[in-house]
């Protein structure tokens, strides 16, 4: 091996080690950022229900009303969502962490517990969720190892009876509601 080739290989190894450290730092940093816990669901043309727990969900636009949910490209649900015409975002309540865990687990029937039913637009939804957003697929955007499902919100259902479930530091928490929210 030439000196230049050895040097290139050495540089590549250093870059890989540096990227691994940066990836770990990024993962740790993002774990510190609280976010809502959402289960995203759809039904395919054959009537099969699909769903997953998303750790990345945000409002994208008010006009038109758009939201994004990120889905790992390696997930078993990815092919179904990549071609879905509609999907539902279910923002889970503080007492629904078991639903979040089930929809995050591979190789199980995520719908077996019977806590979903056809709701807005006939999409499988979680009736006791804090928020349900029925969406038409607006676009699927490449986001590295994930796809961003961009949905145009068609229907919104909101409950003020319970607090949302939050995920932070690799665990589920129930946020303390501000005084103004408790007074509603």
PDB file of C-alpha atoms in Angstrom, residues 34-129:
ATOM      1  CA  UNK A  34     -39.002  16.789  25.556  1.00  0.00           C
ATOM      2  CA  UNK A  35     -41.586  15.900  22.965  1.00  0.00           C
ATOM      3  CA  UNK A  36     -45.149  14.693  22.705  1.00  0.00           C
ATOM      4  CA  UNK A  37     -45.723  10.963  22.373  1.00  0.00           C
ATOM      5  CA  UNK A  38     -47.737  10.150  19.276  1.00  0.00           C
ATOM      6  CA  UNK A  39     -49.016   6.991  17.693  1.00  0.00           C
ATOM      7  CA  UNK A  40     -49.494   7.405  13.966  1.00  0.00           C
ATOM      8  CA  UNK A  41     -51.938   5.066  12.242  1.00  0.00           C
ATOM      9  CA  UNK A  42     -53.229   4.299   8.777  1.00  0.00           C
ATOM     10  CA  UNK A  43     -55.102   1.615   6.894  1.00  0.00           C
ATOM     11  CA  UNK A  44     -53.976   0.253   3.541  1.00  0.00           C
ATOM     12  CA  UNK A  45     -56.073  -0.561   0.469  1.00  0.00           C
ATOM     13  CA  UNK A  46     -56.605  -4.130   1.682  1.00  0.00           C
ATOM     14  CA  UNK A  47     -57.981  -2.887   5.017  1.00  0.00           C
ATOM     15  CA  UNK A  48     -54.898  -3.796   7.065  1.00  0.00           C
ATOM     16  CA  UNK A  49     -54.172  -1.367   9.906  1.00  0.00           C
ATOM     17  CA  UNK A  50     -50.669  -0.027  10.446  1.00  0.00           C
ATOM     18  CA  UNK A  51     -49.246   2.065  13.268  1.00  0.00           C
ATOM     19  CA  UNK A  52     -46.079   3.199  14.994  1.00  0.00           C
ATOM     20  CA  UNK A  53     -44.958   5.343  17.906  1.00  0.00           C
ATOM     21  CA  UNK A  54     -43.200   8.457  16.674  1.00  0.00           C
ATOM     22  CA  UNK A  55     -40.621  10.351  18.663  1.00  0.00           C
ATOM     23  CA  UNK A  56     -40.608  13.269  16.259  1.00  0.00           C
ATOM     24  CA  UNK A  57     -43.834  15.174  15.608  1.00  0.00           C
ATOM     25  CA  UNK A  58     -44.198  18.887  14.906  1.00  0.00           C
ATOM     26  CA  UNK A  59     -46.546  21.446  13.464  1.00  0.00           C
ATOM     27  CA  UNK A  60     -45.134  22.638  10.147  1.00  0.00           C
ATOM     28  CA  UNK A  61     -47.554  25.241   8.795  1.00  0.00           C
ATOM     29  CA  UNK A  62     -50.755  27.024   9.737  1.00  0.00           C
ATOM     30  CA  UNK A  63     -51.805  27.897   6.177  1.00  0.00           C
ATOM     31  CA  UNK A  64     -52.253  25.246   4.975  1.00  0.00           C
ATOM     32  CA  UNK A  65     -52.400  23.271   8.224  1.00  0.00           C
ATOM     33  CA  UNK A  66     -49.482  20.832   7.957  1.00  0.00           C
ATOM     34  CA  UNK A  67     -47.783  18.523  10.455  1.00  0.00           C
ATOM     35  CA  UNK A  68     -44.791  16.208  10.151  1.00  0.00           C
ATOM     36  CA  UNK A  69     -44.105  12.829  11.696  1.00  0.00           C
ATOM     37  CA  UNK A  70     -40.766  11.092  11.208  1.00  0.00           C
ATOM     38  CA  UNK A  71     -40.576   7.363  10.453  1.00  0.00           C
ATOM     39  CA  UNK A  72     -37.438   5.206  10.315  1.00  0.00           C
ATOM     40  CA  UNK A  73     -36.928   3.900   6.791  1.00  0.00           C
ATOM     41  CA  UNK A  74     -36.071   0.451   8.234  1.00  0.00           C
ATOM     42  CA  UNK A  75     -39.368   0.204  10.133  1.00  0.00           C
ATOM     43  CA  UNK A  76     -41.767  -2.544   9.066  1.00  0.00           C
ATOM     44  CA  UNK A  77     -44.497   0.085   8.742  1.00  0.00           C
ATOM     45  CA  UNK A  78     -42.501   2.325   6.378  1.00  0.00           C
ATOM     46  CA  UNK A  79     -43.707   0.800   3.074  1.00  0.00           C
ATOM     47  CA  UNK A  80     -47.366   1.157   4.098  1.00  0.00           C
ATOM     48  CA  UNK A  81     -47.002   4.768   5.227  1.00  0.00           C
ATOM     49  CA  UNK A  82     -44.861   5.752   2.233  1.00  0.00           C
ATOM     50  CA  UNK A  83     -47.853   5.118  -0.055  1.00  0.00           C
ATOM     51  CA  UNK A  84     -50.691   5.952   2.352  1.00  0.00           C
ATOM     52  CA  UNK A  85     -53.242   8.480   1.187  1.00  0.00           C
ATOM     53  CA  UNK A  86     -54.254   9.382   4.748  1.00  0.00           C
ATOM     54  CA  UNK A  87     -52.973   8.904   8.274  1.00  0.00           C
ATOM     55  CA  UNK A  88     -53.930   9.850  11.806  1.00  0.00           C
ATOM     56  CA  UNK A  89     -51.735  11.344  14.507  1.00  0.00           C
ATOM     57  CA  UNK A  90     -52.880  10.376  18.011  1.00  0.00           C
ATOM     58  CA  UNK A  91     -51.242  12.491  20.734  1.00  0.00           C
ATOM     59  CA  UNK A  92     -51.325  10.200  23.740  1.00  0.00           C
ATOM     60  CA  UNK A  93     -52.569  11.099  27.205  1.00  0.00           C
ATOM     61  CA  UNK A  94     -50.460  10.791  30.362  1.00  0.00           C
ATOM     62  CA  UNK A  95     -51.944   7.368  31.190  1.00  0.00           C
ATOM     63  CA  UNK A  96     -51.360   5.808  27.757  1.00  0.00           C
ATOM     64  CA  UNK A  97     -47.657   4.885  27.949  1.00  0.00           C
ATOM     65  CA  UNK A  98     -48.519   1.185  27.468  1.00  0.00           C
ATOM     66  CA  UNK A  99     -50.025   2.051  24.069  1.00  0.00           C
ATOM     67  CA  UNK A 100     -46.849   3.937  23.152  1.00  0.00           C
ATOM     68  CA  UNK A 101     -44.684   0.965  24.121  1.00  0.00           C
ATOM     69  CA  UNK A 102     -46.816  -1.512  22.179  1.00  0.00           C
ATOM     70  CA  UNK A 103     -46.798   0.585  19.004  1.00  0.00           C
ATOM     71  CA  UNK A 104     -43.002   0.909  19.354  1.00  0.00           C
ATOM     72  CA  UNK A 105     -42.497  -2.863  19.630  1.00  0.00           C
ATOM     73  CA  UNK A 106     -41.657  -4.957  16.574  1.00  0.00           C
ATOM     74  CA  UNK A 107     -43.236  -8.328  15.954  1.00  0.00           C
ATOM     75  CA  UNK A 108     -46.435  -7.816  17.957  1.00  0.00           C
ATOM     76  CA  UNK A 109     -50.015  -7.173  16.890  1.00  0.00           C
ATOM     77  CA  UNK A 110     -50.150  -3.517  17.833  1.00  0.00           C
ATOM     78  CA  UNK A 111     -53.924  -3.405  17.455  1.00  0.00           C
ATOM     79  CA  UNK A 112     -54.729  -6.561  19.493  1.00  0.00           C
ATOM     80  CA  UNK A 113     -55.557  -4.702  22.734  1.00  0.00           C
ATOM     81  CA  UNK A 114     -58.639  -3.162  21.166  1.00  0.00           C
ATOM     82  CA  UNK A 115     -57.833   0.423  22.165  1.00  0.00           C
ATOM     83  CA  UNK A 116     -58.192   1.706  18.604  1.00  0.00           C
ATOM     84  CA  UNK A 117     -61.284   2.011  16.476  1.00  0.00           C
ATOM     85  CA  UNK A 118     -62.258   3.582  13.158  1.00  0.00           C
ATOM     86  CA  UNK A 119     -62.703   7.285  13.861  1.00  0.00           C
ATOM     87  CA  UNK A 120     -62.288  10.421  11.736  1.00  0.00           C
ATOM     88  CA  UNK A 121     -62.202   9.569   8.014  1.00  0.00           C
ATOM     89  CA  UNK A 122     -62.413   5.876   8.956  1.00  0.00           C
ATOM     90  CA  UNK A 123     -58.809   5.904  10.146  1.00  0.00           C
ATOM     91  CA  UNK A 124     -57.818   3.767  13.131  1.00  0.00           C
ATOM     92  CA  UNK A 125     -57.709   6.127  16.071  1.00  0.00           C
ATOM     93  CA  UNK A 126     -57.301   6.101  19.816  1.00  0.00           C
ATOM     94  CA  UNK A 127     -60.550   7.486  21.271  1.00  0.00           C
ATOM     95  CA  UNK A 128     -59.009   8.695  24.559  1.00  0.00           C
ATOM     96  CA  UNK A 129     -56.042  10.463  22.950  1.00  0.00           C
TER      97      UNK A 129
END
